[in-house]
Coordinates of C-alpha atoms in Angstrom, one line a residue:
Chain G
M17 CA 8.1 -20.6 32.5
I18 CA 5.0 -20.8 30.3
W19 CA 5.0 -17.1 29.8
F20 CA 8.7 -17.2 29.0
T21 CA 8.2 -19.9 26.4
L22 CA 5.2 -18.0 24.9
L23 CA 7.4 -14.9 24.7
L24 CA 10.1 -16.8 22.8
V25 CA 7.5 -18.3 20.4
V26 CA 6.0 -14.9 19.6
L27 CA 9.6 -13.5 19.2
V28 CA 10.4 -16.2 16.6
L29 CA 7.0 -15.6 14.8
A30 CA 7.7 -11.8 14.7
A31 CA 11.2 -12.4 13.2
L32 CA 9.7 -14.9 10.7
W33 CA 7.1 -12.3 9.7
A34 CA 9.8 -9.7 9.2
S35 CA 11.7 -12.1 7.0
M36 CA 8.8 -13.3 4.9
T37 CA 6.5 -10.3 4.4
T38 CA 6.8 -8.4 1.1
T39 CA 6.3 -4.9 2.3
L40 CA 9.1 -2.9 3.8
L41 CA 6.9 -1.3 6.4
R42 CA 5.5 -4.6 7.7
A43 CA 9.1 -6.0 7.8
T44 CA 10.2 -3.1 9.9
L45 CA 7.3 -3.6 12.3
G46 CA 8.1 -7.3 12.5
L47 CA 11.7 -6.4 13.3
A48 CA 10.7 -3.8 15.9
L49 CA 8.4 -6.3 17.6
A50 CA 11.0 -9.1 17.7
S51 CA 13.5 -6.6 19.1
A52 CA 11.1 -5.3 21.7
L53 CA 10.3 -8.9 22.8
L54 CA 14.1 -9.7 22.9
S55 CA 14.5 -6.7 25.2
V56 CA 11.8 -8.2 27.5
V57 CA 13.7 -11.5 27.5
M58 CA 17.0 -9.8 28.4
F59 CA 15.3 -7.7 31.1
S60 CA 13.8 -10.8 32.7
M61 CA 17.2 -12.5 32.6
G62 CA 18.7 -9.6 34.5
A63 CA 20.7 -8.0 31.7
T64 CA 19.1 -4.6 32.2
L65 CA 21.5 -2.4 30.3
A66 CA 21.6 -4.8 27.4
A67 CA 17.8 -4.7 27.3
V68 CA 17.7 -0.9 27.4
L69 CA 20.3 -0.7 24.5
E70 CA 18.4 -3.3 22.5
L71 CA 15.1 -1.4 23.0
S72 CA 16.5 2.1 22.3
V73 CA 18.9 1.2 19.4
C74 CA 17.1 -1.6 17.5
A75 CA 13.4 -1.3 18.4
G76 CA 13.7 2.5 18.5
L77 CA 16.4 4.1 16.4
I78 CA 16.8 1.4 13.6
S79 CA 13.0 1.1 13.2
V80 CA 12.7 4.9 12.8
V81 CA 15.4 4.9 10.2
L82 CA 13.9 2.0 8.3
V83 CA 10.4 3.5 8.4
S84 CA 11.8 6.8 7.1
V85 CA 13.6 5.0 4.2
A86 CA 10.4 3.0 3.5
S87 CA 8.5 6.3 3.2
L88 CA 10.9 7.5 0.6
T89 CA 10.4 4.5 -1.7
R90 CA 7.8 4.3 -4.5
P91 CA 4.8 2.2 -3.4
R92 CA 4.3 -0.9 -5.6
S93 CA 1.2 -1.6 -7.7
I94 CA -1.1 -4.4 -6.7
Q95 CA 0.2 -6.6 -9.6
E96 CA 3.8 -6.0 -8.5
E97 CA 2.9 -6.8 -5.0
I98 CA 1.3 -10.1 -5.9
A99 CA 4.2 -11.0 -8.2
S100 CA 6.7 -10.1 -5.5
R101 CA 4.8 -12.2 -2.9
R102 CA 4.8 -15.2 -5.1
S103 CA 8.5 -15.0 -5.9
R104 CA 9.4 -14.4 -2.3
L105 CA 7.3 -17.4 -1.1
R106 CA 8.9 -19.6 -3.7
R107 CA 12.3 -18.6 -2.5
I108 CA 11.9 -18.8 1.3
W109 CA 9.0 -21.2 2.0
P110 CA 11.3 -23.7 3.7
L111 CA 12.3 -21.2 6.3
P112 CA 9.4 -21.9 8.7
L113 CA 9.8 -25.6 8.2
V114 CA 13.6 -25.3 9.0
L115 CA 12.7 -23.4 12.2
I116 CA 10.2 -25.9 13.3
A117 CA 12.5 -28.8 12.6
A118 CA 15.4 -27.1 14.5
G119 CA 13.1 -26.4 17.4
V120 CA 11.9 -30.0 17.6
A121 CA 15.5 -31.3 17.3
L122 CA 16.7 -29.0 20.0
S123 CA 14.0 -30.1 22.4
F124 CA 15.4 -33.6 22.2
V125 CA 19.0 -32.4 23.0
H126 CA 19.8 -32.5 26.7
A127 CA 23.2 -30.9 26.7
P128 CA 24.8 -30.5 30.1
V129 CA 24.5 -26.8 31.0
D130 CA 27.6 -26.3 33.0
I131 CA 28.9 -23.4 31.1
V132 CA 30.3 -20.6 33.2
L133 CA 30.7 -17.2 31.5
H134 CA 34.0 -15.6 32.4
L135 CA 33.2 -12.0 33.2
P136 CA 35.9 -9.6 32.1
K137 CA 38.2 -8.2 34.8
G138 CA 36.9 -5.0 36.4
D139 CA 33.9 -4.1 38.6
G140 CA 31.5 -6.0 36.3
D141 CA 29.7 -2.8 35.3
V142 CA 28.9 -2.5 31.6
R143 CA 29.8 1.2 31.6
T144 CA 33.2 0.4 33.0
L145 CA 33.6 -2.2 30.4
L146 CA 32.7 0.1 27.5
W147 CA 34.5 3.3 28.7
S148 CA 37.5 1.9 30.5
M149 CA 38.3 -1.5 28.9
R150 CA 37.1 -1.5 25.3
Q151 CA 37.9 2.0 24.2
L152 CA 39.5 0.7 21.0
D153 CA 36.2 -1.1 20.0
L154 CA 34.3 2.1 20.7
F155 CA 36.7 4.0 18.4
G156 CA 36.1 1.3 15.8
Q157 CA 32.3 1.8 16.1
I158 CA 32.7 5.5 15.7
L159 CA 34.6 4.8 12.5
I160 CA 31.8 2.5 11.2
L161 CA 29.4 5.4 11.8
L162 CA 31.7 7.8 10.0
A163 CA 32.0 5.4 7.0
G164 CA 28.2 5.1 7.0
A165 CA 27.9 8.9 6.9
L166 CA 30.4 9.1 4.0
G167 CA 28.4 6.3 2.3
V168 CA 25.3 8.5 2.5
L169 CA 27.2 11.4 1.0
V170 CA 28.6 9.3 -1.8
L171 CA 25.6 7.2 -2.7
F172 CA 22.8 9.7 -2.3
R173 CA 24.7 12.3 -4.2
K174 CA 25.2 9.8 -6.9
E175 CA 21.5 9.0 -6.8
A176 CA 20.6 12.7 -7.2
K177 CA 23.1 13.1 -10.1
D178 CA 21.7 10.0 -11.8
G179 CA 18.2 11.4 -11.2
D180 CA 19.1 14.6 -13.0
Chain K
M3 CA 53.5 5.4 17.2
S4 CA 50.7 2.7 17.2
A5 CA 47.9 5.1 18.2
L6 CA 49.0 7.6 15.6
L7 CA 48.5 5.1 12.9
L8 CA 44.8 5.1 13.8
L9 CA 44.4 8.7 14.9
V10 CA 46.2 10.6 12.0
P11 CA 44.0 9.2 9.2
F12 CA 40.9 9.5 11.3
V13 CA 41.5 13.1 12.2
A14 CA 42.5 13.8 8.6
V15 CA 39.1 12.6 7.4
V16 CA 37.3 14.9 9.8
L17 CA 39.6 17.9 9.0
L18 CA 39.3 17.4 5.2
Y19 CA 35.7 18.4 5.5
L20 CA 36.7 21.7 6.9
L21 CA 38.5 22.5 3.7
P22 CA 36.7 25.1 1.5
K23 CA 35.2 23.4 -1.5
R24 CA 37.6 25.0 -3.9
A25 CA 40.5 23.5 -2.0
R26 CA 39.2 20.0 -2.1
A27 CA 41.5 19.0 -4.9
A28 CA 44.2 19.0 -2.2
G29 CA 42.4 16.2 -0.3
L30 CA 43.8 13.5 -2.5
W31 CA 47.4 14.8 -2.0
I32 CA 46.9 15.1 1.8
A33 CA 45.7 11.5 1.8
F34 CA 48.8 10.6 -0.3
G35 CA 51.1 12.3 2.1
I36 CA 49.6 10.4 5.1
L37 CA 50.0 7.1 3.3
A38 CA 53.6 8.0 2.4
L39 CA 54.3 8.8 6.1
E40 CA 52.6 5.5 7.0
A41 CA 54.9 3.5 4.6
A42 CA 57.9 5.4 5.9
A43 CA 57.0 4.7 9.5
A44 CA 56.7 1.0 8.8
V45 CA 60.2 0.9 7.3
L46 CA 61.8 3.2 9.9
D47 CA 60.2 1.1 12.7
R48 CA 62.1 -1.9 11.3
F49 CA 65.3 0.1 11.8
A50 CA 64.1 1.1 15.3
T51 CA 64.6 4.8 14.7
I52 CA 61.2 5.9 16.0
D53 CA 61.2 6.8 19.6
V54 CA 57.8 5.6 20.9
G55 CA 58.5 6.8 24.4
L56 CA 57.4 10.3 23.5
L57 CA 53.9 9.1 22.6
A58 CA 53.4 6.9 25.6
P59 CA 51.2 9.4 27.5
L60 CA 48.9 9.8 24.5
E61 CA 48.5 6.0 24.2
K62 CA 47.9 5.7 28.0
L63 CA 45.2 8.5 27.8
L64 CA 43.4 6.8 24.9
G65 CA 43.6 3.3 26.5
F66 CA 44.2 1.6 23.2
H67 CA 45.8 -1.8 23.5
L68 CA 47.9 -2.0 20.4
T69 CA 51.0 -4.0 19.6
T70 CA 53.3 -3.8 16.6
D71 CA 55.7 -6.4 15.3
G72 CA 57.2 -7.5 12.0
L73 CA 53.9 -8.8 10.7
S74 CA 52.0 -5.6 11.5
G75 CA 54.8 -3.5 10.0
L76 CA 54.5 -5.6 6.8
L77 CA 50.7 -4.9 6.5
I78 CA 51.2 -1.2 7.3
L79 CA 53.9 -0.9 4.7
C80 CA 51.8 -2.7 2.1
T81 CA 48.8 -0.4 2.9
G82 CA 50.9 2.7 2.5
L83 CA 52.3 1.6 -0.9
V84 CA 49.1 0.2 -2.3
G85 CA 47.1 3.2 -1.0
M86 CA 49.4 5.6 -2.7
A87 CA 49.2 3.7 -6.0
A88 CA 45.4 3.7 -5.8
L89 CA 45.3 7.5 -5.2
L90 CA 47.5 8.1 -8.2
V91 CA 45.2 5.9 -10.3
A92 CA 42.2 7.8 -8.9
R93 CA 43.7 11.1 -10.0
R94 CA 43.7 10.0 -13.6
T95 CA 40.6 7.9 -13.8
L96 CA 38.0 9.6 -11.6
E97 CA 36.2 12.4 -13.4
S98 CA 35.5 15.1 -10.9
V99 CA 37.3 16.7 -8.0
N100 CA 34.5 15.7 -5.7
E101 CA 34.7 12.0 -6.7
R102 CA 38.4 12.1 -6.0
F103 CA 37.9 13.8 -2.7
L104 CA 35.3 11.3 -1.5
F105 CA 37.6 8.4 -2.7
A106 CA 40.5 9.8 -0.7
N107 CA 38.3 10.1 2.4
L108 CA 37.0 6.5 2.1
V109 CA 40.5 5.2 1.5
L110 CA 41.6 6.9 4.8
V111 CA 38.7 5.3 6.7
A112 CA 39.6 1.9 5.2
V113 CA 43.2 2.5 6.1
V114 CA 42.3 3.1 9.8
G115 CA 40.5 -0.2 9.7
I116 CA 43.5 -2.0 8.1
N117 CA 45.9 -0.4 10.6
G118 CA 43.7 -1.6 13.4
I119 CA 43.7 -5.1 12.0
A120 CA 47.5 -5.0 11.9
M121 CA 47.9 -4.0 15.6
V122 CA 45.1 -5.6 17.7
R123 CA 45.5 -8.7 19.7
D124 CA 41.9 -9.3 20.6
L125 CA 39.4 -11.2 18.5
F126 CA 36.5 -8.8 19.0
S127 CA 38.6 -5.8 18.2
L128 CA 39.8 -7.7 15.1
Y129 CA 36.2 -8.2 14.1
I130 CA 35.4 -4.5 14.6
F131 CA 38.3 -3.3 12.4
V132 CA 37.5 -5.9 9.8
E133 CA 34.0 -4.4 9.7
V134 CA 35.3 -0.9 9.4
T135 CA 37.3 -1.9 6.4
A136 CA 34.3 -3.8 4.9
V137 CA 31.9 -0.9 5.2
A138 CA 34.3 1.6 3.6
T139 CA 35.0 -0.9 0.8
F140 CA 31.4 -1.5 0.1
I141 CA 30.8 2.2 -0.4
L142 CA 33.9 2.4 -2.6
I143 CA 32.6 -0.4 -4.9
A144 CA 29.0 1.0 -4.9
A145 CA 30.3 4.5 -5.9
G146 CA 30.8 3.1 -9.4
R147 CA 28.1 3.2 -12.1
G148 CA 25.9 0.5 -13.7
D149 CA 23.9 -2.5 -12.7
H150 CA 27.0 -4.7 -12.5
V151 CA 28.4 -2.4 -9.8
F152 CA 25.3 -2.9 -7.8
E153 CA 25.6 -6.7 -8.2
G154 CA 29.3 -6.6 -7.2
A155 CA 28.7 -4.4 -4.2
W156 CA 25.6 -6.4 -3.1
K157 CA 27.5 -9.7 -3.3
Y158 CA 30.4 -8.2 -1.3
I159 CA 28.2 -6.8 1.5
F160 CA 26.0 -9.9 1.7
L161 CA 28.9 -12.3 2.1
S162 CA 30.5 -9.9 4.5
V163 CA 27.4 -10.1 6.7
V164 CA 27.6 -13.9 6.5
A165 CA 31.2 -13.7 7.6
S166 CA 30.2 -11.3 10.4
V167 CA 27.6 -13.7 11.7
L168 CA 30.1 -16.6 11.7
M169 CA 32.7 -14.4 13.6
L170 CA 30.2 -13.1 16.2
T171 CA 28.9 -16.6 16.9
S172 CA 32.5 -17.7 17.2
L173 CA 33.2 -15.0 19.8
G174 CA 30.2 -16.1 21.8
F175 CA 31.6 -19.6 21.9
F176 CA 35.0 -18.3 22.8
L177 CA 33.5 -16.4 25.7
L178 CA 31.8 -19.6 26.9
S179 CA 34.8 -21.8 26.6
T180 CA 37.9 -19.8 27.2
D181 CA 39.1 -17.1 29.6
G182 CA 38.4 -14.2 27.3
I183 CA 38.7 -13.3 23.7
T184 CA 42.3 -12.2 23.4
L185 CA 44.5 -14.2 21.0
D186 CA 46.4 -15.5 24.0
A187 CA 43.2 -16.7 25.8
A188 CA 42.0 -18.4 22.6
R189 CA 45.4 -20.2 22.3
T190 CA 45.1 -21.4 25.9
G191 CA 41.6 -22.7 25.2
L192 CA 42.7 -24.5 22.1
A193 CA 45.8 -26.0 23.8
A194 CA 43.5 -27.4 26.5
N195 CA 41.6 -29.1 23.6
A196 CA 38.2 -27.6 24.8
P197 CA 35.8 -28.8 22.0
L198 CA 33.8 -25.6 22.1
A199 CA 37.0 -23.6 21.7
W200 CA 37.8 -25.6 18.5
I201 CA 34.2 -25.1 17.2
A202 CA 34.7 -21.4 17.9
M203 CA 38.0 -21.3 16.1
A204 CA 36.5 -23.2 13.1
L205 CA 33.7 -20.7 12.9
F206 CA 36.1 -17.7 13.1
L207 CA 38.3 -19.3 10.4
C208 CA 35.2 -19.8 8.2
G209 CA 34.4 -16.1 8.6
L210 CA 37.9 -15.1 7.6
F211 CA 37.8 -17.6 4.6
V212 CA 34.7 -15.7 3.4
K213 CA 36.5 -12.3 3.8
G214 CA 39.6 -13.7 2.2
A215 CA 37.6 -15.3 -0.7
M216 CA 38.9 -18.8 -0.1
V217 CA 37.2 -21.6 -2.1
P218 CA 34.2 -22.3 -1.7
F219 CA 33.5 -18.8 -0.4
H220 CA 35.1 -17.1 -3.4
G221 CA 32.0 -16.2 -5.4
W222 CA 31.9 -12.5 -4.5
L223 CA 35.5 -11.6 -5.3
A224 CA 35.5 -11.7 -9.2
D225 CA 32.3 -9.7 -9.4
A226 CA 33.4 -7.1 -6.8
Y227 CA 36.9 -6.6 -8.4
T228 CA 35.4 -6.4 -11.9
A229 CA 32.5 -4.1 -11.0
A230 CA 34.6 -1.7 -8.9
P231 CA 36.0 1.5 -10.4
A232 CA 39.6 1.3 -11.4
P233 CA 41.3 2.8 -8.3
V234 CA 39.0 0.8 -6.1
S235 CA 40.1 -2.4 -7.8
V236 CA 43.7 -1.4 -7.2
F237 CA 43.1 -0.8 -3.5
M238 CA 40.9 -3.9 -3.0
A239 CA 43.0 -6.3 -4.8
G240 CA 46.2 -4.9 -3.4
I241 CA 45.3 -4.7 0.3
V242 CA 41.7 -4.8 1.4
T243 CA 40.9 -8.5 0.8
K244 CA 44.3 -9.5 2.1
A245 CA 44.1 -7.4 5.2
S246 CA 40.5 -8.4 6.3
G247 CA 40.8 -12.1 5.5
I248 CA 44.3 -13.3 4.9
F249 CA 46.3 -11.1 7.3
A250 CA 43.9 -12.0 10.1
L251 CA 44.5 -15.7 9.3
L252 CA 48.2 -15.0 9.3
R253 CA 47.9 -13.4 12.8
I254 CA 45.8 -16.3 14.1
A255 CA 48.1 -18.9 12.7
Q256 CA 51.1 -17.1 14.3
S257 CA 49.6 -16.3 17.7
T258 CA 46.8 -18.8 18.3
L259 CA 47.0 -22.0 16.3
G260 CA 50.8 -22.3 16.8
G261 CA 51.0 -25.3 14.5
A262 CA 48.2 -27.3 16.2
T263 CA 47.3 -30.2 14.0
P264 CA 43.5 -29.6 13.2
G265 CA 44.1 -26.0 12.4
R266 CA 47.1 -26.7 10.2
E267 CA 45.2 -29.4 8.3
I268 CA 42.3 -27.0 7.6
L269 CA 44.7 -24.4 6.3
L270 CA 46.5 -26.9 4.1
V271 CA 43.3 -28.3 2.5
V272 CA 41.6 -24.9 2.0
G273 CA 44.8 -23.3 0.7
A274 CA 45.5 -26.1 -1.8
V275 CA 41.9 -26.2 -3.1
T276 CA 41.8 -22.4 -3.5
I277 CA 45.1 -22.4 -5.4
V278 CA 43.9 -25.0 -7.9
V279 CA 40.3 -23.8 -8.4
G280 CA 41.4 -20.1 -8.6
A281 CA 44.2 -20.9 -11.2
F282 CA 41.9 -23.0 -13.5
L283 CA 39.2 -20.4 -13.3
A284 CA 41.7 -17.7 -14.2
L285 CA 42.8 -19.8 -17.2
T286 CA 39.2 -19.7 -18.7
Q287 CA 38.6 -15.9 -18.4
T288 CA 38.6 -13.4 -21.3
N289 CA 38.1 -10.2 -19.3
F290 CA 41.4 -8.7 -18.1
K291 CA 40.2 -7.7 -14.6
R292 CA 38.3 -11.0 -14.1
M293 CA 41.4 -13.0 -14.9
L294 CA 43.4 -11.0 -12.3
A295 CA 40.6 -11.5 -9.8
Y296 CA 40.7 -15.3 -10.1
S297 CA 44.5 -15.1 -10.1
S298 CA 44.2 -13.2 -6.7
I299 CA 42.1 -16.0 -5.3
S300 CA 44.7 -18.6 -6.3
Q301 CA 47.6 -16.5 -4.9
M302 CA 45.8 -16.0 -1.6
G303 CA 45.5 -19.7 -1.5
Y304 CA 49.3 -19.9 -1.6
I305 CA 49.5 -17.7 1.5
V306 CA 47.1 -19.8 3.4
L307 CA 48.8 -23.0 2.2
A308 CA 52.1 -21.7 3.6
L309 CA 50.5 -21.3 7.0
G310 CA 49.9 -25.0 7.1
G311 CA 53.6 -25.8 6.6
D312 CA 56.5 -25.5 9.0
L313 CA 55.4 -22.8 11.6
H314 CA 58.2 -20.3 11.5
L315 CA 59.2 -20.7 7.9
G316 CA 55.6 -20.9 6.8
I317 CA 54.8 -17.5 8.4
L318 CA 57.9 -16.0 6.9
A319 CA 56.9 -17.4 3.4
A320 CA 53.3 -16.3 3.8
G321 CA 54.3 -12.8 4.9
L322 CA 56.7 -12.4 1.9
H323 CA 54.1 -13.7 -0.6
F324 CA 51.6 -11.4 1.0
F325 CA 53.8 -8.4 0.3
N326 CA 54.8 -9.6 -3.2
H327 CA 51.2 -10.2 -4.2
A328 CA 50.0 -6.9 -2.8
I329 CA 52.6 -5.0 -4.9
S330 CA 52.3 -7.0 -8.1
K331 CA 48.5 -7.3 -8.2
S332 CA 47.8 -3.7 -7.4
Q333 CA 50.3 -2.9 -10.2
L334 CA 48.4 -5.2 -12.6
F335 CA 45.1 -3.6 -11.8
A336 CA 46.7 -0.2 -12.4
N337 CA 47.8 -1.5 -15.8
A338 CA 44.2 -2.7 -16.4
A339 CA 43.0 0.8 -15.7
A340 CA 45.6 2.2 -18.2
I341 CA 44.4 -0.3 -20.9
E342 CA 40.7 0.4 -20.2
R343 CA 41.3 4.1 -20.5
Q344 CA 42.8 3.7 -23.9
L345 CA 40.5 1.0 -25.4
G346 CA 37.3 1.4 -23.4
T347 CA 37.1 -2.3 -23.0
L348 CA 38.8 -5.1 -21.0
D349 CA 37.8 -8.0 -23.3
M350 CA 41.1 -9.6 -24.1
D351 CA 39.6 -11.4 -27.2
E352 CA 39.3 -7.9 -28.8
M353 CA 42.9 -6.9 -28.0
G354 CA 46.2 -7.7 -29.6
G355 CA 49.5 -6.2 -30.5
L356 CA 49.2 -3.5 -27.8
G357 CA 52.9 -4.0 -26.8
A358 CA 54.0 -1.8 -29.7
R359 CA 51.6 1.0 -28.7
M360 CA 52.0 0.7 -24.9
P361 CA 55.5 -0.6 -24.4
V362 CA 55.9 0.5 -20.7
T363 CA 52.5 -0.9 -19.7
A364 CA 53.4 -4.2 -21.5
G365 CA 56.8 -4.3 -19.8
T366 CA 55.5 -3.6 -16.3
T367 CA 52.7 -6.2 -16.8
A368 CA 55.3 -8.8 -17.8
V369 CA 57.3 -8.0 -14.6
A370 CA 54.3 -8.4 -12.3
S371 CA 53.0 -11.5 -14.1
L372 CA 56.3 -13.3 -14.2
S373 CA 56.8 -12.5 -10.5
I374 CA 53.4 -13.8 -9.5
A375 CA 54.1 -17.0 -11.6
G376 CA 57.3 -17.4 -9.5
L377 CA 60.1 -16.9 -12.1
P378 CA 63.6 -16.0 -10.9
P379 CA 65.1 -13.5 -10.1
L380 CA 61.8 -11.6 -9.3
A381 CA 60.4 -11.3 -5.8
G382 CA 57.6 -13.9 -6.4
F383 CA 60.2 -16.6 -7.0
W384 CA 61.6 -16.3 -3.5
S385 CA 58.3 -16.3 -1.7
K386 CA 57.1 -19.4 -3.7
L387 CA 60.4 -21.1 -3.0
L388 CA 60.0 -20.4 0.7
I389 CA 56.4 -21.7 0.6
V390 CA 57.5 -25.0 -1.0
L391 CA 60.4 -25.3 1.6
A392 CA 58.0 -24.6 4.5
L393 CA 55.7 -27.4 3.2
W394 CA 58.7 -29.7 2.6
N395 CA 60.1 -29.2 6.1
A396 CA 56.6 -30.1 7.5
K397 CA 56.7 -33.3 5.4
E398 CA 53.7 -32.1 3.4
Y399 CA 55.2 -33.4 0.1
A400 CA 51.8 -33.7 -1.7
F401 CA 50.9 -30.1 -0.9
A402 CA 54.4 -28.9 -2.0
A403 CA 53.8 -30.7 -5.3
V404 CA 50.4 -28.9 -5.7
A405 CA 52.2 -25.5 -5.0
I406 CA 54.8 -26.2 -7.8
L407 CA 52.3 -27.6 -10.3
A408 CA 49.8 -24.8 -9.8
S409 CA 52.7 -22.3 -10.5
L410 CA 52.8 -23.8 -14.0
V411 CA 49.1 -23.0 -14.5
T412 CA 49.7 -19.5 -13.2
L413 CA 52.5 -19.1 -15.8
A414 CA 50.1 -20.4 -18.5
Y415 CA 47.3 -17.9 -17.8
F416 CA 49.7 -15.0 -17.5
L417 CA 51.4 -16.0 -20.8
S418 CA 48.0 -16.2 -22.4
L419 CA 47.2 -12.7 -21.1
Q420 CA 50.5 -11.3 -22.5
R421 CA 49.9 -13.0 -25.9
K422 CA 46.3 -11.9 -26.2
V423 CA 46.8 -8.3 -25.1
F424 CA 50.4 -7.3 -26.0
F425 CA 51.8 -9.7 -28.6
G426 CA 50.7 -10.5 -32.1
K427 CA 49.6 -8.4 -35.0
P428 CA 48.2 -5.0 -33.9
V429 CA 44.5 -4.8 -34.2
D430 CA 43.4 -1.9 -36.6
K431 CA 40.6 -1.0 -34.3
W432 CA 43.1 0.2 -31.7
S433 CA 45.3 2.2 -34.0
G434 CA 44.6 5.3 -32.0
A435 CA 45.7 3.7 -28.7
R436 CA 48.7 5.4 -27.1
E437 CA 50.9 4.7 -24.0
A438 CA 49.2 5.5 -20.7
S439 CA 49.6 9.0 -19.2
A440 CA 52.5 9.6 -16.8
G441 CA 50.0 9.7 -13.9
L442 CA 49.1 6.0 -14.5
L443 CA 52.6 4.9 -15.5
V444 CA 54.3 6.3 -12.3
P445 CA 52.5 3.8 -9.9
A446 CA 53.0 0.9 -12.3
V447 CA 56.7 1.6 -12.8
A448 CA 57.3 2.2 -9.1
L449 CA 55.7 -1.0 -8.1
A450 CA 57.5 -3.0 -10.8
L451 CA 60.8 -1.6 -9.6
I452 CA 60.0 -2.7 -6.0
T453 CA 59.3 -6.2 -7.4
I454 CA 62.6 -6.3 -9.2
A455 CA 64.6 -4.7 -6.4
L456 CA 63.1 -7.1 -3.8
G457 CA 63.9 -10.1 -6.1
V458 CA 67.5 -9.0 -6.7
G459 CA 68.2 -7.8 -3.1
F460 CA 66.2 -10.5 -1.4
P461 CA 68.3 -11.3 1.7
F462 CA 68.6 -7.6 2.7
A463 CA 65.0 -6.8 2.0
L464 CA 63.7 -9.8 3.9
R465 CA 65.5 -8.6 7.0
I466 CA 63.8 -5.2 6.7
L467 CA 60.3 -6.5 6.0
L468 CA 60.0 -9.3 8.4
G469 CA 62.6 -8.6 11.0
G470 CA 60.4 -9.4 13.9
G471 CA 57.7 -11.4 12.1
A472 CA 59.0 -14.9 12.4

């Protein structure tokens, strides 16, 4: 239980770091760490496939994409960095306080935990769920990827044209 | 037929990329043809002349759970008509073949999303197709030029993400409190008065209020509509916002809320506040497109207000106003494109006397404006009358009064628009302005004729449009 609590605390801290840091690279690392810790939480709760997907997609693929994008951006000067840090701190300094307040408030709530999650009909296997019961949603996700690819074509081409 | 409405535009997007570069000009016309077929399919389906039995094996193979009814037919018809108008405007206003080609592709992707919204009966699938539409629309807005475009696109995607978080949280609560996330399961959970189910529904409605730009979540819409390139404004104002926010509300009101008191009251209050705030904000605008944007907010408030009235009549009225507003507002944005192309500005304070130079544009603008304001015998009169009747039947007299009084404000800002832009002494600065080209007049005139025809032939048209919707 202590290890589990510690894990959750580190997860929240990593997410907070990702939100508050001023460099894209550090923010990406914070996100990857939070995602990896979330995978551990999922794994320890028995959601193996969800943990694998979280680890491979968010901690893996998304982080790689973000790091690649960060490497394409112009590095900021020290002055810009300091100005950005000050402006960012001014805007989001209440975030850690809100998180702490919410954590304290939740620790006083003793809600009856009698919620039963209704599993969808079928054999309970996530693969069956995805490939045999939610084909329409998979089709929708393919479309989102297609739209994203078209977005890259439209926006990057425009960027190149503007650059010329 | 249902699966084809998703597959045909999707396959077309993929196949269009196989076209040789020199043949890409045809991409816009291929998209136009697909949307024409879609509109025709929606109308023919009302006459039950499409044999869906032939396609049953395909639908079984794909495993898509889709259902069509009068409401979905209405959205599909609007999508076809507005999409065709947007493509015609794109043909005249986008500079290069490549821009037009990419626009046509993105419209087709958004159309798949909208068709999905029309036909799903599951809250998660609804969320997925709302997202498909949002991603395609974000790219369409961002494809414009200038800092204001970035601001408009950023506001749109940022608030879309907020809406997504609300909807996903809601789905989690539905899974915890009801027997699944279909519309039927949600209805059963709400009927059992499960508190968590009501919290889930409130969150989902908030997500849809953001997508539908209901007050107080309306901040993004004026910037997005104004910043977007002309054909994108036509498409967004005509169908995108309505499909991803308002149609989903319509579907939930019809299939899930079923006239339950808390849901009805939320819709009444949000609808009335949106009508009034949107109308008064429109009254203060000097930019043509910005005034139309605030007018859209106000008119979408009417649709939501109707859903809080008598259940059956309210859905009928909301559906009809949905159609009328989709047609008239996309027509007004097409006219805005025509004016911007001639003058290079949309600042109404700089305009005047354009009616003499652009008589057709002035005439079609008057038809759409007066219809939206609810003047007989145009189509908007009938939908507003039905909205008031739906509220009256539900004994919501105060809200009926708000609907009538706000119509006067609508008339005021549209008369102000006509006076500033088309009436008065012609401004010397615009002596070189001429009537818009045929390419821009065709969609405006066609949509104006639909507004007139629907108004004059109302009883017959209503049976076609909403035969199974109420």
